Amino acid sequence: MVTQEDGMDGKAPTGRHALEQALYEVKRTIVGQDVLVERMLVALLARGHLLVEGVPGLAKTMAIRTLAQAIGGDFQRIQFTPDLVPADLVGTRIYNQKDGEFQVSLGPVFANLVLADEINRAPAKVQSALLEVMQERQVTIGRETYPAPDPFLVMATQNPIESEGTYALPEAQVDRFMLKVLIGYPSAAEEFVVVERQIAAAVATVKVLDPDMLRDFQREADAVYVDPAVIEYAVRLATATRDPASVGRGDLARLLTYGASPRASINLVLAGRALAFLRGRDYVLPGDVRDLARDVLRHRIVLSYEALAEDVSADALLTPILEAVPVPTAPLRERPGGFGGGAGFAGGGDSGFAGGGDVTWARPPG
């Protein structure tokens, strides 16, 4: 794919329009994966990372490479294999016989956007090395510490149809991914466009951002207002996965071994804030959190053996939970003073929370 940098020469889009233009540039190349493209930008704005599950051939590599070109960032693809070692990812010290000194050779994780292809094909120590970089955003080689580039996004992929020769990611490590996105086949109409574009001349991706602009967007996304009622809604969703009976779905308890950790509540709010910014708002709506709930929660719940025996998926469990948790419906933007006068979460009703102010709660449409 050819990268064209004319977009940054004199006529560069400014403000939020530049972000919309970056989204347009990716969608100009990638057809039928709008959710994946949007979630990549959400993770990038929220400083999170992305786990993608889908069969081969669905443009995962092309999507993140095109995004890297549009934002003017470095891109690296790492193919995970059983013989990979941590030094292949993060780098190592190499002895230079000519100088008689050790020199540091940095690994491919030192890029703005990193694709960890089929992460479950490498052993646990390699997975841990990558996840440590994701969490700490730095690598220590010898006695020196090297910071990861900023911005920094890791998109790891898994193939759901092959299990032979794979190493499952432990729950504690999967929890470090902000989002897990499931992608499927494009529709017939979308696939027609894919084929049509493949046999035509390659479309140049225009560079419309640079890393400095993206960091500015991250800071703007950080300033998006989150009403305490929206935070409470995120917490309700996470706690409902631990105790389904609290929202009247005790029948689901037998299918769950562990619910989502508090990191889920945090990431629901962080990702919701980034999505609101991407949608052109300076405040978060409950709908932003709800739209991201499956992506934030599906990899954080541990199904019971009973659920696995009955072939119940995480999404099948989350659907009734999302329907059972009431959504705040009050005009939240006008309530900067906080919920319940800062009373916090007190016992009350069957939810474990006390309502406050003029917030009303409604069941989401079935």
mmCIF file of C-alpha atoms in Angstrom:
data_model
loop_
_atom_site.group_PDB
_atom_site.id
_atom_site.type_symbol
_atom_site.label_atom_id
_atom_site.label_comp_id
_atom_site.label_asym_id
_atom_site.label_seq_id
_atom_site.Cartn_x
_atom_site.Cartn_y
_atom_site.Cartn_z
ATOM 1 C CA MET A 1 0.000 0.000 0.000
ATOM 2 C CA VAL A 2 1.365 3.374 -1.026
ATOM 3 C CA THR A 3 1.328 6.165 1.532
ATOM 4 C CA GLN A 4 0.730 9.687 0.287
ATOM 5 C CA GLU A 5 1.718 12.563 2.573
ATOM 6 C CA ASP A 6 0.120 15.415 0.638
ATOM 7 C CA GLY A 7 -2.588 15.643 3.284
ATOM 8 C CA MET A 8 -0.061 17.161 5.702
ATOM 9 C CA ASP A 9 1.346 19.735 3.263
ATOM 10 C CA GLY A 10 -0.336 23.096 3.697
ATOM 11 C CA LYS A 11 -3.915 21.844 3.529
ATOM 12 C CA ALA A 12 -3.936 19.582 6.542
ATOM 13 C CA PRO A 13 -7.339 19.168 8.171
ATOM 14 C CA THR A 14 -7.487 20.677 11.635
ATOM 15 C CA GLY A 15 -9.329 19.934 14.854
ATOM 16 C CA ARG A 16 -11.728 17.042 15.102
ATOM 17 C CA HIS A 17 -12.151 17.120 11.321
ATOM 18 C CA ALA A 18 -8.668 15.615 11.066
ATOM 19 C CA LEU A 19 -9.806 12.638 13.133
ATOM 20 C CA GLU A 20 -12.861 12.204 10.930
ATOM 21 C CA GLN A 21 -10.590 12.375 7.892
ATOM 22 C CA ALA A 22 -8.358 9.636 9.352
ATOM 23 C CA LEU A 23 -11.427 7.458 9.856
ATOM 24 C CA TYR A 24 -12.460 8.160 6.271
ATOM 25 C CA GLU A 25 -9.014 7.226 4.960
ATOM 26 C CA VAL A 26 -9.130 3.834 6.673
ATOM 27 C CA LYS A 27 -12.683 3.125 5.515
ATOM 28 C CA ARG A 28 -11.666 4.086 1.976
ATOM 29 C CA THR A 29 -9.442 1.007 2.017
ATOM 30 C CA ILE A 30 -11.199 -1.305 4.486
ATOM 31 C CA VAL A 31 -14.724 -2.422 3.578
ATOM 32 C CA GLY A 32 -17.184 -4.173 5.879
ATOM 33 C CA GLN A 33 -15.242 -3.791 9.134
ATOM 34 C CA ASP A 34 -16.625 -0.487 10.427
ATOM 35 C CA VAL A 35 -16.845 -1.736 14.023
ATOM 36 C CA LEU A 36 -13.198 -2.841 14.016
ATOM 37 C CA VAL A 37 -12.032 0.495 12.590
ATOM 38 C CA GLU A 38 -14.055 2.473 15.139
ATOM 39 C CA ARG A 39 -12.821 0.334 18.029
ATOM 40 C CA MET A 40 -9.202 0.779 16.933
ATOM 41 C CA LEU A 41 -9.602 4.545 17.171
ATOM 42 C CA VAL A 42 -11.418 4.240 20.503
ATOM 43 C CA ALA A 43 -8.544 2.178 21.934
ATOM 44 C CA LEU A 44 -6.006 4.618 20.511
ATOM 45 C CA LEU A 45 -7.739 7.668 22.002
ATOM 46 C CA ALA A 46 -8.230 5.933 25.365
ATOM 47 C CA ARG A 47 -4.629 4.626 25.446
ATOM 48 C CA GLY A 48 -5.838 1.036 25.548
ATOM 49 C CA HIS A 49 -5.175 -2.087 23.524
ATOM 50 C CA LEU A 50 -7.302 -4.319 21.358
ATOM 51 C CA LEU A 51 -7.824 -8.086 21.124
ATOM 52 C CA VAL A 52 -9.465 -9.165 17.868
ATOM 53 C CA GLU A 53 -10.932 -12.586 17.192
ATOM 54 C CA GLY A 54 -11.773 -13.578 13.647
ATOM 55 C CA VAL A 55 -10.940 -16.063 10.930
ATOM 56 C CA PRO A 56 -8.050 -15.329 8.536
ATOM 57 C CA GLY A 57 -8.596 -13.055 5.566
ATOM 58 C CA LEU A 58 -10.767 -10.365 7.166
ATOM 59 C CA ALA A 59 -8.341 -7.444 6.640
ATOM 60 C CA LYS A 60 -7.106 -7.227 10.235
ATOM 61 C CA THR A 61 -3.509 -6.542 9.175
ATOM 62 C CA MET A 62 -4.522 -4.120 6.445
ATOM 63 C CA ALA A 63 -6.799 -2.220 8.831
ATOM 64 C CA ILE A 64 -4.126 -1.435 11.399
ATOM 65 C CA ARG A 65 -1.465 -0.791 8.734
ATOM 66 C CA THR A 66 -3.771 1.681 6.967
ATOM 67 C CA LEU A 67 -4.540 3.417 10.272
ATOM 68 C CA ALA A 68 -0.799 3.738 10.944
ATOM 69 C CA GLN A 69 -0.336 5.343 7.524
ATOM 70 C CA ALA A 70 -3.240 7.750 8.069
ATOM 71 C CA ILE A 71 -1.878 8.962 11.424
ATOM 72 C CA GLY A 72 1.735 9.052 10.282
ATOM 73 C CA GLY A 73 2.874 6.464 12.815
ATOM 74 C CA ASP A 74 5.255 3.520 12.669
ATOM 75 C CA PHE A 75 3.763 0.064 12.133
ATOM 76 C CA GLN A 76 5.163 -3.373 12.945
ATOM 77 C CA ARG A 77 3.621 -6.793 12.463
ATOM 78 C CA ILE A 78 4.824 -9.687 14.613
ATOM 79 C CA GLN A 79 3.848 -13.212 13.605
ATOM 80 C CA PHE A 80 3.644 -15.239 16.814
ATOM 81 C CA THR A 81 5.022 -18.775 16.515
ATOM 82 C CA PRO A 82 5.936 -21.480 19.064
ATOM 83 C CA ASP A 83 9.689 -20.844 18.644
ATOM 84 C CA LEU A 84 9.454 -17.120 19.408
ATOM 85 C CA VAL A 85 11.400 -15.853 22.448
ATOM 86 C CA PRO A 86 10.882 -12.599 24.404
ATOM 87 C CA ALA A 87 14.007 -11.025 22.896
ATOM 88 C CA ASP A 88 12.405 -11.338 19.454
ATOM 89 C CA LEU A 89 9.747 -8.885 20.656
ATOM 90 C CA VAL A 90 11.427 -6.413 22.967
ATOM 91 C CA GLY A 91 15.035 -6.596 21.778
ATOM 92 C CA THR A 92 18.312 -7.653 23.340
ATOM 93 C CA ARG A 93 21.940 -6.697 23.906
ATOM 94 C CA ILE A 94 24.350 -7.738 21.160
ATOM 95 C CA TYR A 95 28.120 -7.926 21.643
ATOM 96 C CA ASN A 96 30.041 -5.899 19.079
ATOM 97 C CA GLN A 97 33.409 -7.594 18.596
ATOM 98 C CA LYS A 98 34.839 -4.595 16.776
ATOM 99 C CA ASP A 99 34.142 -2.139 19.609
ATOM 100 C CA GLY A 100 34.312 -4.691 22.405
ATOM 101 C CA GLU A 101 31.009 -3.399 23.811
ATOM 102 C CA PHE A 102 27.410 -4.501 24.069
ATOM 103 C CA GLN A 103 24.919 -2.627 21.920
ATOM 104 C CA VAL A 104 21.161 -2.630 22.370
ATOM 105 C CA SER A 105 19.006 -3.757 19.467
ATOM 106 C CA LEU A 106 15.384 -2.740 20.070
ATOM 107 C CA GLY A 107 12.636 -5.145 19.027
ATOM 108 C CA PRO A 108 9.568 -4.626 16.831
ATOM 109 C CA VAL A 109 7.349 -3.583 19.767
ATOM 110 C CA PHE A 110 8.911 -0.136 19.487
ATOM 111 C CA ALA A 111 6.354 1.159 17.008
ATOM 112 C CA ASN A 112 3.239 3.301 17.352
ATOM 113 C CA LEU A 113 0.937 0.537 16.137
ATOM 114 C CA VAL A 114 1.875 -3.102 16.651
ATOM 115 C CA LEU A 115 -0.001 -6.092 15.268
ATOM 116 C CA ALA A 116 0.546 -9.240 17.350
ATOM 117 C CA ASP A 117 -0.741 -11.781 14.845
ATOM 118 C CA GLU A 118 -2.103 -15.007 16.369
ATOM 119 C CA ILE A 119 -0.837 -14.164 19.840
ATOM 120 C CA ASN A 120 -2.032 -17.521 21.176
ATOM 121 C CA ARG A 121 0.527 -19.417 19.065
ATOM 122 C CA ALA A 122 3.466 -18.306 21.215
ATOM 123 C CA PRO A 123 4.279 -19.726 24.671
ATOM 124 C CA ALA A 124 3.278 -17.946 27.867
ATOM 125 C CA LYS A 125 6.645 -16.254 28.492
ATOM 126 C CA VAL A 126 6.441 -14.509 25.106
ATOM 127 C CA GLN A 127 2.839 -13.460 25.693
ATOM 128 C CA SER A 128 3.851 -12.098 29.093
ATOM 129 C CA ALA A 129 6.679 -10.063 27.557
ATOM 130 C CA LEU A 130 4.252 -8.339 25.198
ATOM 131 C CA LEU A 131 1.617 -7.785 27.858
ATOM 132 C CA GLU A 132 4.225 -6.232 30.147
ATOM 133 C CA VAL A 133 5.081 -3.670 27.464
ATOM 134 C CA MET A 134 1.372 -2.982 27.015
ATOM 135 C CA GLN A 135 0.869 -2.385 30.724
ATOM 136 C CA GLU A 136 4.071 -0.551 31.638
ATOM 137 C CA ARG A 137 4.700 1.091 28.242
ATOM 138 C CA GLN A 138 8.392 0.529 28.686
ATOM 139 C CA VAL A 139 10.992 -2.216 28.297
ATOM 140 C CA THR A 140 14.029 -2.906 30.443
ATOM 141 C CA ILE A 141 17.021 -4.410 28.634
ATOM 142 C CA GLY A 142 20.016 -4.986 30.849
ATOM 143 C CA ARG A 143 20.156 -1.999 33.184
ATOM 144 C CA GLU A 144 18.510 0.454 30.819
ATOM 145 C CA THR A 145 14.808 1.232 30.486
ATOM 146 C CA TYR A 146 13.401 2.252 27.115
ATOM 147 C CA PRO A 147 9.955 3.888 26.854
ATOM 148 C CA ALA A 148 7.511 2.668 24.231
ATOM 149 C CA PRO A 149 6.562 5.178 21.522
ATOM 150 C CA ASP A 150 3.693 7.554 22.195
ATOM 151 C CA PRO A 151 1.015 7.001 20.988
ATOM 152 C CA PHE A 152 1.186 3.224 21.384
ATOM 153 C CA LEU A 153 -1.439 0.653 20.407
ATOM 154 C CA VAL A 154 -1.179 -3.132 20.353
ATOM 155 C CA MET A 155 -3.763 -5.067 18.379
ATOM 156 C CA ALA A 156 -3.515 -8.793 19.043
ATOM 157 C CA THR A 157 -5.412 -11.347 16.978
ATOM 158 C CA GLN A 158 -6.690 -14.847 17.666
ATOM 159 C CA ASN A 159 -8.052 -17.463 15.272
ATOM 160 C CA PRO A 160 -11.229 -19.021 16.746
ATOM 161 C CA ILE A 161 -11.297 -22.090 14.482
ATOM 162 C CA GLU A 162 -7.903 -23.617 15.303
ATOM 163 C CA SER A 163 -6.815 -24.830 18.724
ATOM 164 C CA GLU A 164 -3.999 -27.245 17.842
ATOM 165 C CA GLY A 165 -0.590 -25.867 18.758
ATOM 166 C CA THR A 166 -1.987 -22.852 20.596
ATOM 167 C CA TYR A 167 -1.434 -21.483 24.091
ATOM 168 C CA ALA A 168 -4.554 -19.964 25.622
ATOM 169 C CA LEU A 169 -4.104 -16.512 27.122
ATOM 170 C CA PRO A 170 -4.603 -16.636 30.913
ATOM 171 C CA GLU A 171 -7.570 -14.647 32.219
ATOM 172 C CA ALA A 172 -5.286 -12.287 34.149
ATOM 173 C CA GLN A 173 -3.472 -11.353 30.943
ATOM 174 C CA VAL A 174 -6.569 -11.090 28.760
ATOM 175 C CA ASP A 175 -7.943 -8.626 31.315
ATOM 176 C CA ARG A 176 -5.271 -6.129 30.260
ATOM 177 C CA PHE A 177 -6.859 -5.633 26.856
ATOM 178 C CA MET A 178 -9.299 -2.750 26.937
ATOM 179 C CA LEU A 179 -11.517 -4.260 24.226
ATOM 180 C CA LYS A 180 -12.097 -7.618 22.603
ATOM 181 C CA VAL A 181 -13.748 -7.342 19.200
ATOM 182 C CA LEU A 182 -15.325 -10.232 17.307
ATOM 183 C CA ILE A 183 -15.326 -9.744 13.552
ATOM 184 C CA GLY A 184 -17.151 -11.785 10.959
ATOM 185 C CA TYR A 185 -17.482 -12.112 7.230
ATOM 186 C CA PRO A 186 -18.593 -9.108 5.170
ATOM 187 C CA SER A 187 -21.977 -9.110 3.484
ATOM 188 C CA ALA A 188 -22.254 -10.123 -0.168
ATOM 189 C CA ALA A 189 -22.471 -6.469 -1.228
ATOM 190 C CA GLU A 190 -19.416 -5.553 0.852
ATOM 191 C CA GLU A 191 -17.451 -8.511 -0.483
ATOM 192 C CA PHE A 192 -18.283 -7.384 -4.025
ATOM 193 C CA VAL A 193 -16.703 -4.002 -3.250
ATOM 194 C CA VAL A 194 -13.659 -5.733 -1.715
ATOM 195 C CA VAL A 195 -13.073 -7.775 -4.876
ATOM 196 C CA GLU A 196 -13.723 -4.759 -7.091
ATOM 197 C CA ARG A 197 -11.103 -2.719 -5.236
ATOM 198 C CA GLN A 198 -8.559 -5.524 -5.277
ATOM 199 C CA ILE A 199 -8.587 -5.780 -9.063
ATOM 200 C CA ALA A 200 -8.414 -1.991 -9.493
ATOM 201 C CA ALA A 201 -5.397 0.249 -8.994
ATOM 202 C CA ALA A 202 -4.246 0.560 -5.387
ATOM 203 C CA VAL A 203 -5.662 3.541 -3.512
ATOM 204 C CA ALA A 204 -3.048 5.703 -1.824
ATOM 205 C CA THR A 205 -3.625 6.322 1.876
ATOM 206 C CA VAL A 206 -3.313 10.020 2.659
ATOM 207 C CA LYS A 207 -1.503 10.975 5.848
ATOM 208 C CA VAL A 208 -3.887 13.351 7.627
ATOM 209 C CA LEU A 209 -2.498 13.300 11.180
ATOM 210 C CA ASP A 210 0.802 13.124 12.956
ATOM 211 C CA PRO A 211 1.609 11.656 16.395
ATOM 212 C CA ASP A 212 1.620 15.128 18.003
ATOM 213 C CA MET A 213 -1.913 15.821 16.772
ATOM 214 C CA LEU A 214 -3.038 12.421 17.997
ATOM 215 C CA ARG A 215 -1.637 13.125 21.461
ATOM 216 C CA ASP A 216 -3.627 16.375 21.463
ATOM 217 C CA PHE A 217 -6.763 14.388 20.611
ATOM 218 C CA GLN A 218 -6.028 12.003 23.472
ATOM 219 C CA ARG A 219 -5.866 14.942 25.874
ATOM 220 C CA GLU A 220 -9.137 16.311 24.482
ATOM 221 C CA ALA A 221 -10.765 12.912 24.954
ATOM 222 C CA ASP A 222 -9.497 12.913 28.548
ATOM 223 C CA ALA A 223 -11.456 16.137 29.118
ATOM 224 C CA VAL A 224 -14.804 14.681 27.990
ATOM 225 C CA TYR A 225 -17.330 15.018 30.826
ATOM 226 C CA VAL A 226 -18.602 11.829 32.479
ATOM 227 C CA ASP A 227 -21.682 12.219 34.661
ATOM 228 C CA PRO A 228 -21.555 10.202 37.916
ATOM 229 C CA ALA A 229 -24.780 8.472 36.851
ATOM 230 C CA VAL A 230 -22.937 7.132 33.789
ATOM 231 C CA ILE A 231 -20.132 5.908 36.031
ATOM 232 C CA GLU A 232 -22.732 4.211 38.219
ATOM 233 C CA TYR A 233 -24.231 2.573 35.123
ATOM 234 C CA ALA A 234 -20.802 1.210 34.158
ATOM 235 C CA VAL A 235 -20.311 -0.146 37.670
ATOM 236 C CA ARG A 236 -23.780 -1.731 37.630
ATOM 237 C CA LEU A 237 -22.933 -3.547 34.390
ATOM 238 C CA ALA A 238 -19.673 -4.909 35.783
ATOM 239 C CA THR A 239 -21.126 -5.964 39.136
ATOM 240 C CA ALA A 240 -24.081 -7.638 37.415
ATOM 241 C CA THR A 241 -21.643 -10.089 35.816
ATOM 242 C CA ARG A 242 -20.413 -11.055 39.296
ATOM 243 C CA ASP A 243 -23.865 -11.278 40.866
ATOM 244 C CA PRO A 244 -26.581 -11.721 38.212
ATOM 245 C CA ALA A 245 -29.173 -12.172 40.967
ATOM 246 C CA SER A 246 -28.747 -8.481 41.875
ATOM 247 C CA VAL A 247 -30.486 -7.578 38.599
ATOM 248 C CA GLY A 248 -33.039 -10.379 38.779
ATOM 249 C CA ARG A 249 -31.107 -12.903 36.684
ATOM 250 C CA GLY A 250 -30.094 -15.446 39.292
ATOM 251 C CA ASP A 251 -30.677 -18.172 36.694
ATOM 252 C CA LEU A 252 -27.418 -17.118 35.006
ATOM 253 C CA ALA A 253 -25.239 -17.676 38.087
ATOM 254 C CA ARG A 254 -24.675 -21.359 37.296
ATOM 255 C CA LEU A 255 -23.111 -20.376 33.956
ATOM 256 C CA LEU A 256 -20.545 -18.013 35.480
ATOM 257 C CA THR A 257 -17.421 -18.862 37.455
ATOM 258 C CA TYR A 258 -16.061 -15.330 37.746
ATOM 259 C CA GLY A 259 -17.445 -11.974 36.703
ATOM 260 C CA ALA A 260 -15.643 -8.947 35.324
ATOM 261 C CA SER A 261 -12.972 -7.254 37.435
ATOM 262 C CA PRO A 262 -13.085 -3.571 38.493
ATOM 263 C CA ARG A 263 -10.832 -2.931 35.517
ATOM 264 C CA ALA A 264 -13.959 -3.508 33.413
ATOM 265 C CA SER A 265 -15.756 -0.575 35.062
ATOM 266 C CA ILE A 266 -12.732 1.647 34.498
ATOM 267 C CA ASN A 267 -12.411 0.673 30.851
ATOM 268 C CA LEU A 268 -16.132 1.071 30.217
ATOM 269 C CA VAL A 269 -15.818 4.710 31.253
ATOM 270 C CA LEU A 270 -12.491 5.362 29.507
ATOM 271 C CA ALA A 271 -13.637 3.769 26.257
ATOM 272 C CA GLY A 272 -17.037 5.450 26.515
ATOM 273 C CA ARG A 273 -15.303 8.801 26.846
ATOM 274 C CA ALA A 274 -13.220 8.146 23.717
ATOM 275 C CA LEU A 275 -16.292 6.991 21.780
ATOM 276 C CA ALA A 276 -18.216 10.117 22.778
ATOM 277 C CA PHE A 277 -15.313 12.260 21.559
ATOM 278 C CA LEU A 278 -15.197 10.299 18.306
ATOM 279 C CA ARG A 279 -18.929 10.909 17.876
ATOM 280 C CA GLY A 280 -18.440 14.655 18.276
ATOM 281 C CA ARG A 281 -19.619 15.174 21.858
ATOM 282 C CA ASP A 282 -17.871 16.576 24.926
ATOM 283 C CA TYR A 283 -19.926 14.439 27.307
ATOM 284 C CA VAL A 284 -20.652 10.714 27.617
ATOM 285 C CA LEU A 285 -24.118 9.242 27.212
ATOM 286 C CA PRO A 286 -25.199 5.897 28.698
ATOM 287 C CA GLY A 287 -25.605 4.712 25.110
ATOM 288 C CA ASP A 288 -21.851 5.083 24.561
ATOM 289 C CA VAL A 289 -21.170 2.756 27.489
ATOM 290 C CA ARG A 290 -23.857 0.318 26.391
ATOM 291 C CA ASP A 291 -22.516 0.212 22.816
ATOM 292 C CA LEU A 292 -19.097 -0.808 24.141
ATOM 293 C CA ALA A 293 -20.263 -3.118 26.926
ATOM 294 C CA ARG A 294 -19.865 -6.403 25.055
ATOM 295 C CA ASP A 295 -16.412 -5.455 23.771
ATOM 296 C CA VAL A 296 -15.242 -4.503 27.270
ATOM 297 C CA LEU A 297 -16.854 -7.391 29.161
ATOM 298 C CA ARG A 298 -16.794 -10.478 26.925
ATOM 299 C CA HIS A 299 -13.163 -11.409 27.639
ATOM 300 C CA ARG A 300 -13.388 -10.569 31.333
ATOM 301 C CA ILE A 301 -16.006 -13.095 32.408
ATOM 302 C CA VAL A 302 -15.068 -16.719 33.037
ATOM 303 C CA LEU A 303 -17.691 -19.239 31.994
ATOM 304 C CA SER A 304 -18.425 -22.283 34.133
ATOM 305 C CA TYR A 305 -17.894 -25.846 32.924
ATOM 306 C CA GLU A 306 -21.656 -26.095 32.691
ATOM 307 C CA ALA A 307 -21.767 -23.170 30.260
ATOM 308 C CA LEU A 308 -18.963 -24.657 28.191
ATOM 309 C CA ALA A 309 -20.732 -28.026 28.091
ATOM 310 C CA GLU A 310 -23.908 -26.322 26.873
ATOM 311 C CA ASP A 311 -21.923 -24.279 24.324
ATOM 312 C CA VAL A 312 -23.059 -20.978 25.862
ATOM 313 C CA SER A 313 -20.963 -18.035 24.675
ATOM 314 C CA ALA A 314 -19.956 -14.976 26.675
ATOM 315 C CA ASP A 315 -22.118 -12.799 24.446
ATOM 316 C CA ALA A 316 -25.126 -15.037 25.049
ATOM 317 C CA LEU A 317 -24.692 -14.388 28.777
ATOM 318 C CA LEU A 318 -24.118 -10.668 28.420
ATOM 319 C CA THR A 319 -27.267 -10.040 26.381
ATOM 320 C CA PRO A 320 -29.756 -10.771 29.214
ATOM 321 C CA ILE A 321 -27.525 -8.927 31.696
ATOM 322 C CA LEU A 322 -27.491 -5.811 29.504
ATOM 323 C CA GLU A 323 -31.264 -6.029 29.194
ATOM 324 C CA ALA A 324 -31.688 -6.366 32.966
ATOM 325 C CA VAL A 325 -29.510 -3.421 34.043
ATOM 326 C CA PRO A 326 -31.542 -0.176 33.932
ATOM 327 C CA VAL A 327 -30.175 2.750 31.936
ATOM 328 C CA PRO A 328 -30.123 6.311 33.362
ATOM 329 C CA THR A 329 -32.493 8.450 31.296
ATOM 330 C CA ALA A 330 -32.255 11.915 32.899
ATOM 331 C CA PRO A 331 -30.605 14.782 30.944
ATOM 332 C CA LEU A 332 -27.152 14.061 32.337
ATOM 333 C CA ARG A 333 -25.259 16.939 30.715
ATOM 334 C CA GLU A 334 -26.982 19.473 32.960
ATOM 335 C CA ARG A 335 -25.874 17.728 36.140
ATOM 336 C CA PRO A 336 -22.195 18.634 36.703
ATOM 337 C CA GLY A 337 -22.729 18.779 40.462
ATOM 338 C CA GLY A 338 -22.596 15.016 40.768
ATOM 339 C CA PHE A 339 -25.017 12.304 41.639
ATOM 340 C CA GLY A 340 -26.780 12.164 44.942
ATOM 341 C CA GLY A 341 -24.961 15.237 46.256
ATOM 342 C CA GLY A 342 -21.766 13.205 46.448
ATOM 343 C CA ALA A 343 -23.429 10.574 48.594
ATOM 344 C CA GLY A 344 -21.624 7.791 46.806
ATOM 345 C CA PHE A 345 -22.983 4.265 46.609
ATOM 346 C CA ALA A 346 -25.237 3.431 49.517
ATOM 347 C CA GLY A 347 -27.436 0.425 49.916
ATOM 348 C CA GLY A 348 -30.892 0.868 48.554
ATOM 349 C CA GLY A 349 -33.498 -1.054 46.640
ATOM 350 C CA ASP A 350 -32.436 -4.272 44.999
ATOM 351 C CA SER A 351 -29.510 -2.769 43.114
ATOM 352 C CA GLY A 352 -27.173 -1.982 45.980
ATOM 353 C CA PHE A 353 -27.070 1.687 44.959
ATOM 354 C CA ALA A 354 -29.015 4.700 46.135
ATOM 355 C CA GLY A 355 -30.627 6.907 43.546
ATOM 356 C CA GLY A 356 -29.838 10.601 43.764
ATOM 357 C CA GLY A 357 -30.901 13.899 42.340
ATOM 358 C CA ASP A 358 -33.357 13.640 39.471
ATOM 359 C CA VAL A 359 -31.865 10.609 37.761
ATOM 360 C CA THR A 360 -34.377 8.070 36.561
ATOM 361 C CA TRP A 361 -33.565 4.561 35.459
ATOM 362 C CA ALA A 362 -35.284 2.673 32.672
ATOM 363 C CA ARG A 363 -35.002 -0.851 31.396
ATOM 364 C CA PRO A 364 -33.325 -0.887 27.977
ATOM 365 C CA PRO A 365 -35.544 -1.942 25.080
ATOM 366 C CA GLY A 366 -35.624 -5.699 24.635
#
